[in-house]
XYZ file of C-alpha atoms in Angstrom:
747
model
C 66.368 134.163 192.057
C 68.188 135.384 188.927
C 72.088 136.013 189.752
C 73.270 138.452 187.078
C 77.203 136.783 188.950
C 79.466 134.941 187.294
C 79.411 131.112 187.057
C 81.965 129.628 188.598
C 83.868 127.566 186.227
C 84.106 124.651 186.849
C 80.103 125.265 187.442
C 79.446 124.967 183.776
C 81.250 123.032 180.537
C 80.344 125.033 176.908
C 79.994 122.077 174.233
C 79.030 122.914 170.711
C 75.967 122.931 168.489
C 73.822 124.837 170.916
C 74.547 122.575 174.331
C 76.068 122.840 177.776
C 76.756 120.700 180.763
C 76.360 122.214 184.643
C 78.221 120.282 187.447
C 76.158 119.924 190.407
C 76.130 118.525 193.536
C 73.466 115.850 192.518
C 75.738 114.897 189.332
C 76.301 116.892 186.078
C 73.499 118.099 183.837
C 72.810 118.216 180.072
C 70.926 121.002 178.336
C 70.019 120.207 174.924
C 71.134 117.492 173.116
C 71.392 117.242 169.270
C 73.581 114.126 167.858
C 76.848 113.443 168.701
C 76.325 114.986 171.716
C 78.300 112.041 173.520
C 81.022 111.534 171.218
C 81.705 115.523 171.791
C 80.859 114.646 175.842
C 83.917 112.131 176.003
C 86.186 114.046 173.182
C 86.379 116.630 176.096
C 87.113 114.452 178.900
C 83.827 114.680 180.419
C 81.700 112.199 182.694
C 78.210 111.570 180.718
C 75.758 113.585 182.533
C 73.288 111.809 185.087
C 70.743 114.278 183.630
C 69.536 115.256 180.228
C 67.210 118.886 180.147
C 64.851 118.849 176.352
C 64.548 122.001 175.015
C 61.166 124.047 174.151
C 59.303 122.049 172.022
C 59.159 124.671 168.502
C 55.414 125.340 167.547
C 54.909 124.018 163.889
C 55.295 127.121 161.964
C 57.146 129.320 163.658
C 60.301 128.510 161.642
C 61.489 126.769 158.231
C 63.143 122.816 159.011
C 62.010 123.874 162.925
C 58.830 121.662 164.984
C 59.028 119.384 168.106
C 62.168 118.837 168.992
C 63.454 119.854 165.800
C 65.650 122.672 164.385
C 66.346 123.307 160.639
C 66.130 119.516 161.107
C 68.693 118.230 163.784
C 66.837 116.796 166.143
C 67.496 118.417 170.029
C 66.102 115.120 172.714
C 68.340 112.839 170.524
C 68.911 111.010 174.011
C 69.733 107.127 173.095
C 73.616 106.793 173.129
C 74.128 108.635 176.069
C 71.360 106.442 178.084
C 73.262 103.736 176.750
C 76.588 104.833 177.812
C 75.099 105.051 181.186
C 73.018 102.508 181.540
C 75.632 100.012 180.185
C 79.015 101.176 181.168
C 77.690 103.679 184.822
C 75.391 101.552 185.860
C 73.124 104.003 186.694
C 69.359 105.232 185.457
C 69.178 108.160 183.072
C 66.392 111.118 184.148
C 65.671 113.135 181.492
C 63.904 116.780 182.194
C 60.760 117.274 180.055
C 58.687 120.919 179.989
C 56.220 119.622 179.169
C 53.621 116.660 180.122
C 52.568 116.060 176.204
C 56.198 116.308 175.622
C 56.993 113.999 177.751
C 55.041 111.496 175.875
C 55.938 111.970 173.109
C 60.056 110.684 173.942
C 57.964 108.193 175.582
C 56.963 106.745 172.590
C 59.975 107.863 170.520
C 61.980 105.655 172.799
C 59.895 102.866 172.939
C 60.624 102.343 169.155
C 64.388 103.356 169.314
C 65.324 101.399 171.845
C 62.740 98.122 171.931
C 60.284 98.388 168.818
C 56.775 98.915 167.909
C 55.297 98.751 171.838
C 51.539 96.493 170.037
C 52.034 93.481 169.787
C 49.271 94.299 166.865
C 51.803 95.395 164.700
C 53.958 92.424 164.433
C 50.919 90.231 162.652
C 52.560 87.210 160.985
C 55.407 88.312 162.605
C 55.279 87.012 166.308
C 58.458 85.177 165.312
C 60.736 87.772 164.678
C 59.425 90.083 168.035
C 60.921 86.557 169.719
C 64.115 87.423 167.906
C 64.418 90.340 169.036
C 63.519 89.917 172.806
C 66.399 87.133 172.253
C 69.062 89.272 170.638
C 68.429 92.211 173.510
C 68.726 89.986 176.529
C 70.435 91.022 180.023
C 72.236 88.739 182.045
C 72.348 91.434 184.410
C 67.985 91.356 185.214
C 67.435 88.568 183.173
C 65.186 90.179 180.746
C 65.363 92.779 177.713
C 65.854 96.350 179.081
C 62.912 98.351 179.044
C 63.330 102.404 178.364
C 61.992 103.117 181.771
C 65.832 100.300 182.743
C 67.172 103.442 181.161
C 66.360 106.231 181.792
C 63.140 107.850 183.897
C 61.349 110.948 181.960
C 59.917 113.824 184.432
C 58.842 117.131 184.482
C 58.772 120.485 184.412
C 56.525 121.653 187.801
C 53.887 124.229 187.016
C 56.246 126.989 188.024
C 58.523 126.041 185.804
C 60.823 124.685 188.720
C 62.422 120.808 189.123
C 64.089 119.079 192.548
C 67.363 117.169 191.003
C 67.675 116.475 194.676
C 67.241 117.428 197.690
C 68.661 120.995 197.737
C 69.564 121.131 194.322
C 66.715 123.255 192.312
C 66.871 123.441 188.304
C 64.561 126.886 187.663
C 63.902 128.166 184.672
C 63.210 131.498 183.822
C 59.876 133.414 182.003
C 60.960 132.972 178.801
C 61.982 129.146 178.125
C 65.431 129.915 177.405
C 67.224 130.880 180.640
C 68.170 128.451 183.032
C 69.632 128.718 187.047
C 70.763 125.795 189.168
C 70.821 126.102 192.989
C 72.645 124.325 196.044
C 70.385 124.816 199.678
C 69.839 127.686 198.354
C 72.651 129.728 197.035
C 72.852 130.164 193.075
C 75.794 128.229 191.416
C 74.641 129.042 187.911
C 72.844 129.912 184.918
C 72.708 128.982 181.263
C 71.462 129.541 178.360
C 68.694 126.597 176.906
C 68.613 128.938 172.959
C 69.573 127.021 169.750
C 71.086 128.923 168.409
C 73.730 129.425 164.948
C 74.625 125.910 162.493
C 75.547 122.919 164.297
C 78.722 121.426 163.458
C 80.026 117.872 163.414
C 83.075 116.402 164.929
C 84.104 114.470 161.552
C 83.901 115.188 158.398
C 84.276 112.805 155.959
C 87.704 113.215 153.894
C 87.114 113.636 150.166
C 88.930 111.383 147.831
C 88.578 110.587 143.877
C 85.898 108.596 142.784
C 86.034 107.155 139.872
C 82.880 105.113 139.060
C 82.944 101.108 138.608
C 79.724 98.947 137.926
C 79.539 98.711 141.486
C 80.623 101.226 144.093
C 80.348 102.003 147.407
C 80.969 105.545 148.355
C 81.304 105.343 153.221
C 80.427 109.077 155.062
C 80.686 106.737 158.363
C 81.780 102.959 158.483
C 82.139 103.752 163.341
C 79.395 103.410 165.388
C 77.905 105.570 168.316
C 80.055 105.820 171.180
C 83.535 106.590 168.795
C 84.375 109.939 169.668
C 86.469 109.829 165.977
C 84.616 108.325 163.611
C 81.228 109.024 162.198
C 78.163 106.450 162.685
C 77.894 103.480 159.934
C 76.538 105.488 156.738
C 77.208 105.212 152.569
C 76.773 105.577 149.181
C 76.029 103.072 146.410
C 75.869 103.778 142.662
C 73.990 100.921 140.940
C 73.211 101.427 138.091
C 75.266 101.345 134.788
C 73.906 104.080 133.818
C 76.267 106.889 134.792
C 74.326 109.464 134.903
C 71.865 107.496 137.738
C 71.621 109.118 141.286
C 73.048 107.399 144.791
C 71.108 104.929 146.761
C 71.867 106.260 150.023
C 72.003 103.853 153.281
C 70.488 105.052 156.196
C 71.617 107.928 157.794
C 73.827 109.824 159.786
C 73.934 112.909 161.242
C 74.763 116.531 159.738
C 74.570 114.774 156.382
C 73.913 117.799 153.974
C 77.586 119.189 155.821
C 78.946 115.385 154.994
C 77.581 115.736 151.513
C 78.591 118.709 151.085
C 82.503 118.098 151.824
C 81.952 115.255 149.666
C 81.055 117.442 146.646
C 77.747 115.802 146.729
C 74.240 117.576 148.193
C 70.517 116.346 148.800
C 69.329 115.940 144.926
C 72.026 113.928 143.812
C 69.735 110.823 146.703
C 67.738 108.802 143.962
C 66.786 107.787 147.541
C 67.527 106.394 151.536
C 68.176 102.634 152.694
C 66.754 102.666 156.163
C 67.683 99.264 157.651
C 66.412 100.021 160.997
C 64.937 102.506 163.998
C 68.651 103.115 165.788
C 69.421 107.125 166.547
C 72.868 106.241 164.644
C 71.541 105.093 161.949
C 68.602 107.447 161.170
C 69.957 110.818 163.132
C 70.773 112.559 159.542
C 67.225 111.366 158.016
C 64.878 114.501 159.363
C 67.281 116.789 157.982
C 66.813 115.183 154.970
C 63.383 115.662 155.083
C 63.299 119.157 155.946
C 66.467 120.536 155.127
C 67.500 118.668 151.790
C 66.842 120.612 148.062
C 64.282 117.895 147.290
C 61.574 115.252 147.896
C 62.902 111.679 149.559
C 61.491 108.245 148.392
C 62.649 106.110 151.921
C 63.265 102.125 151.047
C 62.055 100.368 154.051
C 59.983 97.336 155.024
C 55.660 97.867 156.581
C 57.126 96.900 160.243
C 59.421 99.819 160.146
C 57.698 102.391 158.397
C 54.814 102.451 160.705
C 57.462 102.422 163.367
C 59.692 105.315 162.033
C 55.754 107.128 160.926
C 55.047 107.677 164.673
C 58.972 108.244 165.906
C 59.193 111.267 163.792
C 55.919 112.435 163.895
C 57.249 112.631 167.408
C 59.823 114.028 167.292
C 58.162 116.885 165.419
C 55.313 117.361 167.223
C 53.210 116.405 163.743
C 50.353 114.126 163.206
C 51.123 110.579 161.194
C 49.407 112.577 158.307
C 51.583 115.079 158.443
C 54.698 113.193 158.393
C 54.116 110.533 156.474
C 53.006 113.481 153.841
C 57.458 115.209 154.060
C 58.292 111.660 151.618
C 57.412 109.206 149.365
C 57.705 105.731 150.921
C 58.975 102.475 148.534
C 57.867 98.940 150.472
C 60.406 95.974 150.616
C 59.095 93.374 152.514
C 61.373 89.986 153.065
C 59.758 88.275 149.546
C 58.468 91.027 148.287
C 61.487 92.201 145.801
C 61.196 96.657 144.451
C 62.944 96.941 140.822
C 64.008 100.442 140.115
C 65.023 100.533 137.103
C 68.084 98.195 136.751
C 68.185 97.681 140.543
C 66.779 94.721 142.579
C 66.169 94.532 146.081
C 65.899 92.007 147.682
C 64.867 92.162 151.917
C 65.282 89.628 155.200
C 64.776 90.687 158.600
C 68.497 90.719 160.328
C 68.527 88.594 163.878
C 68.556 92.239 166.122
C 67.141 93.865 169.185
C 64.981 96.321 166.989
C 63.359 94.749 163.870
C 65.598 95.411 161.173
C 66.078 94.575 157.095
C 69.171 93.189 156.136
C 69.061 93.488 151.760
C 70.330 93.368 148.382
C 70.397 95.023 145.619
C 72.436 93.842 142.682
C 75.415 92.647 143.104
C 75.024 94.347 147.207
C 74.637 92.891 150.764
C 74.378 94.793 153.574
C 73.877 92.966 156.835
C 72.116 96.018 158.670
C 73.708 95.735 162.133
C 72.454 91.934 162.517
C 74.022 89.940 164.793
C 75.649 87.914 162.473
C 76.790 84.494 164.747
C 75.799 81.061 163.209
C 76.986 79.561 166.384
C 74.402 82.114 167.528
C 71.560 80.905 164.869
C 72.108 77.257 166.072
C 71.743 77.868 170.152
C 68.130 80.145 169.151
C 67.360 76.954 166.917
C 67.866 74.528 170.122
C 65.874 77.274 172.422
C 63.041 76.925 169.808
C 62.658 80.565 169.191
C 65.404 80.230 164.986
C 63.413 77.381 162.743
C 66.100 76.017 160.629
C 64.720 77.065 157.729
C 64.803 81.074 158.845
C 68.623 79.808 160.090
C 69.293 78.469 156.550
C 67.701 82.143 155.121
C 69.722 83.579 157.557
C 73.199 82.017 156.409
C 72.094 81.857 152.884
C 71.221 85.488 152.324
C 74.286 86.878 151.226
C 75.823 83.779 148.665
C 76.347 85.228 145.683
C 76.756 88.394 146.452
C 80.320 91.132 145.469
C 80.407 93.102 148.014
C 79.747 92.426 151.805
C 78.522 95.178 153.943
C 79.326 93.751 157.600
C 78.410 95.504 161.270
C 80.837 94.467 163.289
C 80.379 96.123 166.190
C 80.733 93.142 169.056
C 78.499 92.904 171.877
C 75.485 91.540 171.952
C 73.489 92.426 169.714
C 76.213 92.699 166.634
C 78.566 91.189 164.929
C 81.704 90.140 166.702
C 84.595 89.422 164.580
C 86.164 86.233 164.522
C 88.254 84.054 162.166
C 84.809 82.254 161.731
C 82.868 84.704 161.076
C 85.761 85.590 158.210
C 86.145 82.411 156.779
C 81.784 82.169 156.758
C 81.508 85.785 154.775
C 84.657 84.955 152.535
C 83.202 82.016 151.707
C 80.122 83.491 149.879
C 81.518 86.817 148.768
C 84.863 88.243 146.826
C 84.611 92.081 149.454
C 83.813 91.751 152.072
C 83.826 95.790 154.079
C 83.686 95.949 157.743
C 81.868 98.936 159.267
C 80.049 100.106 162.539
C 83.177 99.908 164.470
C 85.921 101.905 165.462
C 88.818 99.589 164.802
C 91.666 101.096 162.309
C 92.957 97.496 161.310
C 91.985 94.120 161.283
C 93.271 92.247 164.506
C 97.249 90.211 164.049
C 95.529 86.781 164.195
C 92.992 87.239 161.613
C 95.580 88.501 159.479
C 95.426 85.617 156.803
C 92.273 87.411 155.786
C 93.692 90.536 154.791
C 93.249 90.837 151.134
C 89.912 89.566 150.726
C 88.495 92.186 154.094
C 88.918 96.311 154.359
C 87.540 98.253 157.466
C 85.176 101.199 156.470
C 86.228 104.794 157.432
C 84.780 107.345 156.593
C 85.895 108.694 152.958
C 86.541 104.343 151.955
C 85.810 103.779 148.720
C 85.476 100.355 147.597
C 84.382 99.631 143.504
C 84.467 96.663 141.695
C 83.770 95.860 137.833
C 84.190 97.961 135.129
C 85.061 101.889 135.100
C 82.232 103.699 134.153
C 83.098 106.785 132.579
C 82.118 110.428 133.934
C 83.626 112.846 132.149
C 84.468 116.641 134.284
C 82.215 117.897 132.030
C 78.879 115.970 133.162
C 80.342 116.511 136.747
C 80.345 120.062 136.417
C 77.120 119.920 134.859
C 75.317 117.886 137.815
C 76.514 120.889 139.804
C 74.700 122.826 137.726
C 71.670 121.368 138.057
C 72.437 120.797 141.867
C 71.048 125.162 141.587
C 67.527 125.310 142.279
C 67.669 128.882 140.323
C 70.063 126.886 137.557
C 67.539 123.845 137.045
C 64.494 126.274 135.625
C 66.770 126.810 132.662
C 66.374 124.242 129.819
C 68.869 121.254 129.243
C 70.380 123.131 126.153
C 70.773 126.392 128.388
C 71.796 124.197 130.769
C 74.843 122.757 129.080
C 75.940 125.879 127.836
C 76.248 127.155 130.728
C 78.203 124.516 131.936
C 81.177 125.336 129.006
C 80.601 128.844 130.921
C 82.225 128.028 133.963
C 85.516 127.995 135.104
C 87.039 125.220 137.912
C 89.043 127.333 140.781
C 90.432 125.451 143.044
C 90.202 127.187 146.883
C 92.627 125.967 150.037
C 91.302 125.637 153.334
C 90.722 128.595 154.891
C 90.789 131.166 151.517
C 88.774 134.222 151.415
C 86.216 133.661 148.699
C 84.535 137.575 149.356
C 84.948 139.615 152.021
C 82.630 142.383 152.261
C 82.985 145.783 150.422
C 84.971 142.962 147.935
C 82.655 143.629 144.727
C 84.795 144.421 142.327
C 84.730 140.863 141.256
C 81.503 140.761 139.486
C 81.788 137.418 139.061
C 79.910 133.860 140.359
C 80.736 132.001 142.135
C 78.796 128.096 142.914
C 80.088 125.414 145.206
C 81.589 121.985 143.244
C 82.675 120.234 146.154
C 83.701 120.676 149.489
C 81.831 124.134 152.189
C 81.834 127.802 152.486
C 81.563 129.208 154.927
C 79.237 132.306 154.201
C 78.950 135.205 157.086
C 76.777 137.246 157.288
C 77.908 141.203 157.437
C 77.336 142.799 160.966
C 77.157 141.449 164.284
C 73.712 140.490 163.556
C 75.478 139.081 160.098
C 73.997 134.981 160.199
C 75.820 132.129 159.139
C 75.624 129.227 156.580
C 78.020 126.957 156.036
C 77.358 126.045 151.758
C 78.338 122.914 149.446
C 77.787 121.020 145.850
C 75.034 123.698 144.275
C 75.149 126.780 147.021
C 76.173 130.091 145.044
C 78.108 133.336 146.095
C 77.538 137.086 144.699
C 74.868 136.553 142.857
C 72.855 139.137 144.433
C 75.408 141.978 144.271
C 75.562 141.279 140.213
C 72.131 141.815 140.317
C 71.878 145.266 141.911
C 75.898 145.860 141.799
C 76.907 148.487 144.752
C 74.625 146.918 147.003
C 76.019 144.077 149.709
C 74.766 141.521 150.170
C 74.187 140.645 154.316
C 74.484 136.958 153.744
C 77.812 136.719 152.093
C 79.515 139.175 154.081
C 82.945 136.379 153.485
C 82.667 133.567 152.210
C 85.895 131.016 153.158
C 86.754 128.429 152.365
C 86.469 125.623 154.656
C 88.863 122.433 154.085
C 90.175 121.953 150.195
C 87.269 122.248 147.768
C 86.495 123.814 143.920
C 84.169 127.000 142.937
C 83.205 127.287 139.177
C 83.485 130.866 138.480
C 80.898 132.415 135.552
C 81.278 136.123 134.111
C 78.671 138.777 135.152
C 77.557 139.288 131.724
C 77.231 135.012 131.906
C 74.732 135.480 135.161
C 72.443 139.049 133.326
C 71.841 137.272 130.193
C 70.637 134.501 132.194
C 69.004 136.923 135.133
C 67.191 138.059 131.733
C 65.886 134.276 130.495
C 64.714 134.116 134.346
C 63.351 137.615 135.119
C 65.518 137.579 138.367
C 65.300 141.522 138.815
C 61.253 141.927 138.350
C 61.759 138.886 141.355
C 64.663 141.316 142.831
C 63.274 143.326 145.623
C 60.081 140.555 146.767
C 63.799 137.913 147.702
C 65.389 141.504 149.384
C 61.586 141.534 151.441
C 61.376 137.473 151.962
C 64.961 137.577 153.194
C 63.922 140.719 155.766
C 61.579 138.110 157.461
C 62.139 136.100 160.003
C 59.927 133.310 158.771
C 63.038 133.632 156.009
C 65.844 135.027 157.310
C 67.363 131.289 157.899
C 67.314 130.277 153.407
C 70.565 131.958 151.857
C 69.369 134.078 149.608
C 69.764 132.638 146.391
C 66.735 129.955 147.974
C 64.727 133.559 148.199
C 66.301 134.686 144.660
C 64.317 131.051 143.714
C 61.098 131.124 145.953
C 60.480 135.430 145.150
C 60.313 133.910 140.980
C 57.071 131.855 142.614
C 55.063 133.878 144.481
C 52.564 136.594 141.961
C 51.912 140.274 143.272
C 48.330 141.196 143.208
C 46.830 144.346 144.748
C 43.525 144.462 145.315
C 41.762 147.961 147.164
C 39.653 147.929 149.886
C 36.475 146.081 149.518
C 37.796 143.915 146.777
C 37.039 140.226 147.414
C 39.648 138.134 146.944
C 37.908 134.626 147.339
C 34.579 133.106 148.121
C 33.052 130.562 150.487
C 32.477 127.671 148.169
C 35.150 128.279 145.639
C 37.601 125.686 144.223
C 40.885 126.659 145.607
C 44.319 127.022 143.084
C 45.955 129.376 144.789
C 47.525 129.828 148.561
C 48.574 133.817 150.085
C 51.117 135.514 152.177
C 50.211 137.978 153.418
C 52.303 141.542 152.102
C 50.899 144.500 153.751
C 47.418 145.152 154.364
C 45.320 144.066 156.379
C 42.127 140.535 154.784
C 38.527 140.035 157.029
C 37.974 136.533 157.084
C 34.265 135.704 156.570
C 32.459 132.645 157.277
C 29.993 131.491 155.055
C 27.041 134.295 156.382
C 29.444 136.747 156.046
C 30.033 137.332 159.351
C 33.506 138.664 160.708
C 35.543 136.222 161.638
C 39.055 137.391 162.678
C 41.021 139.570 160.515
C 44.770 138.821 159.831
C 47.217 141.542 159.382
C 50.715 141.005 157.058
C 52.793 141.506 156.792
C 54.512 137.344 156.159
C 50.881 135.519 157.094
C 50.142 132.685 155.086
C 46.167 132.254 154.255
C 43.824 130.362 152.114
C 46.207 127.270 151.926
C 43.437 124.983 152.501
C 41.622 124.138 149.450
C 44.629 124.296 147.663
C 46.809 122.081 149.364
C 43.891 119.501 150.086
C 41.965 120.346 147.578
C 39.083 121.268 148.969
C 36.030 124.266 148.279
C 37.283 127.539 149.861
C 35.744 127.064 153.405
C 35.707 131.074 154.354
C 35.481 133.981 151.823
C 38.528 136.228 152.001
C 38.462 140.866 151.088
C 39.955 143.196 151.881
C 40.081 145.867 154.659
C 42.214 147.641 153.476
C 44.549 148.389 149.927
C 45.934 144.948 150.145
C 49.487 143.519 149.022
C 49.713 139.292 148.992
C 51.626 137.027 146.940
C 49.967 134.443 145.394
C 50.988 130.548 145.418
C 49.672 129.023 143.127
C 48.908 125.118 143.361
C 51.659 123.739 140.592
C 54.089 126.043 142.457
C 52.702 123.870 145.879
C 53.671 121.228 143.986
C 57.289 122.719 143.582
C 57.579 123.152 146.744
C 56.899 119.954 147.495
C 60.259 118.533 145.868
C 62.838 121.887 145.882
C 61.535 123.321 148.957
C 59.915 120.318 151.679
C 60.604 123.260 155.299
C 58.490 125.762 153.376
C 55.854 122.785 152.347
C 55.519 121.568 155.293
C 55.214 124.987 157.001
C 52.052 125.851 154.836
C 50.559 122.662 156.212
C 51.196 123.514 159.647
C 49.521 126.811 159.392
C 46.753 125.252 158.274
C 46.110 121.897 160.979
C 47.284 124.840 163.213
C 44.210 126.647 162.313
C 41.818 123.185 162.574
C 43.428 122.516 165.610
C 45.817 119.233 164.943
C 48.566 121.200 165.590
C 49.611 124.123 167.734
C 49.406 127.882 166.491
C 52.292 129.342 165.581
C 53.383 131.953 167.490
C 53.267 134.511 164.939
C 49.885 132.921 163.038
C 48.364 134.660 166.660
C 46.726 137.362 164.796
C 45.373 134.157 162.595
C 41.671 132.772 161.704
C 40.219 130.038 162.682
C 39.656 129.082 159.161
C 40.939 131.544 156.418
C 40.636 129.421 153.130
């Protein structure tokens, strides 16, 4: 049924980030749904689509940082706010088209946890009162009860032939490869669009970088708006809470596209000490998968036990991974009401907030964060009269923020968020010195509230607020932090990093200015992104595009092998104003000698040619290449035996490895290149469950157990890939496509 004619212009609307809207008689159809799609829809003047087509699942292990609904850390099934817009604004149901029943079941789990909370009352063991509170807050008069996921959407599936009927006579047909969608009305073709996810997704807005002079308590807002505001970034902020000037920041909730938004502020994910998750609504959670799967270090996540269990179910369903593997992606630090968490000189305390799903409000040192609480003392009194709140619970809610230096208060309004009134501001003003209203698209206080303008401010993107004594942070220390954000340079000793910082030349670049272009190698210098973002576009039509933030390098490949252009850095262009650290060629060559980089050069180039690794920047490939230990085996040699301790995982570069059972029977054969094997024993501390023999002359690269531990910290995507490969062989997750020749058991 495929038609090669061009679709009528009024039938197809292209949006950024691999999303498309197809306009049909049955209503508009959205293909793919990454975070902030609703913002793009509204910003471009489109009606909210009635239908959403989910992407095909990405098998775990095919691409780094990609599995289930997620591609390179971005969830392309972020449908929550489109459901809200259709149901609460348009008064209609959204129809979601899943590719498979299994995918539909996973999405149903996500919606249950994020829209309602845990379905099993056992999860609320000892907290039944909290479940009653959530239901009271989310009560919707129109239906005389709280809305359920099935009120907001209907999840349906393609039939076995890949066809879906939107309404009688309006048909969606999926092509054989799964990435081509064709639409027909009464048998006549109207459009064919691609569902392929390509390129680096772009946020609609970035927070402006503003001067950050650290004081005793400093907050830096990445965003301060809500999920409906097409011009704002959803609320999340960094808090510098320690008296130690070198202490990393605590991130409160996670807006989407975190790596780019951090980079635009001159920050990298490695500068985040921990992430606090107040609750699981999409506007507070969207950026977490990217930090977990594409960040440059292992994260610590702070929330309550109840929310943590929900979080695991959401991430597990999003990533199509077992709960155990999802839990292995980060370190969990519990923060339960009545059980403070002490981290150095920071004391975290929590209380369950009044919201539609389980949510924590918390205090840490002089900061109070409400976490989307509906703070309304008259509403609290009403809940007491209804028997939903006890007097003691009401008093704890009202008194929890007492004495805080800065109160960050949700101000979204409506039935489940705080509405700003004179009474509210009077109450909050009595609790703390400074009030920051967040989660609102409003730019200023209404005139009738101007009496509080000296004490109240509204958080906008990039907003900075600070109290207390100045903590002087020298430019030299900031340069050193940038050097330590580079995975390659962090291999140097502290003394060597300090010496490198002294040799850095700070350069300023304006928006659109070229840092490097194709063929420009005469400079001979290495550049390290210090602040802002640099777009790195590969040479030729097939060149990939990266958006590099703080700690990313440019030009190292040409220094190590002069005259050979880096196809990953064919052109580097400043995106917005920024700063780079410039290092002379002689300085980098000395580091190359110290780290033996030239020996790893060819390995890095080889990794870059493999589909699994080609999305990584070349400096990351070089860093990884240093971890691999090349080994060559003649035909017939044994690499490891059944029952041996396993201290290494292996990457097959060339040749064929035969896998034998305990009885020396052939289980399967693996043929290179780019096949991982032997990881079960090393990853899970088990004995080898097979014997590996070279069927031909073989080259393998070993990853020793200490390196695997480093990968968990520095390269979470690769660590996840190795675990996914091994689980695929045991049947716990789908076997990756490029591993289809792999044995069922491989060490």
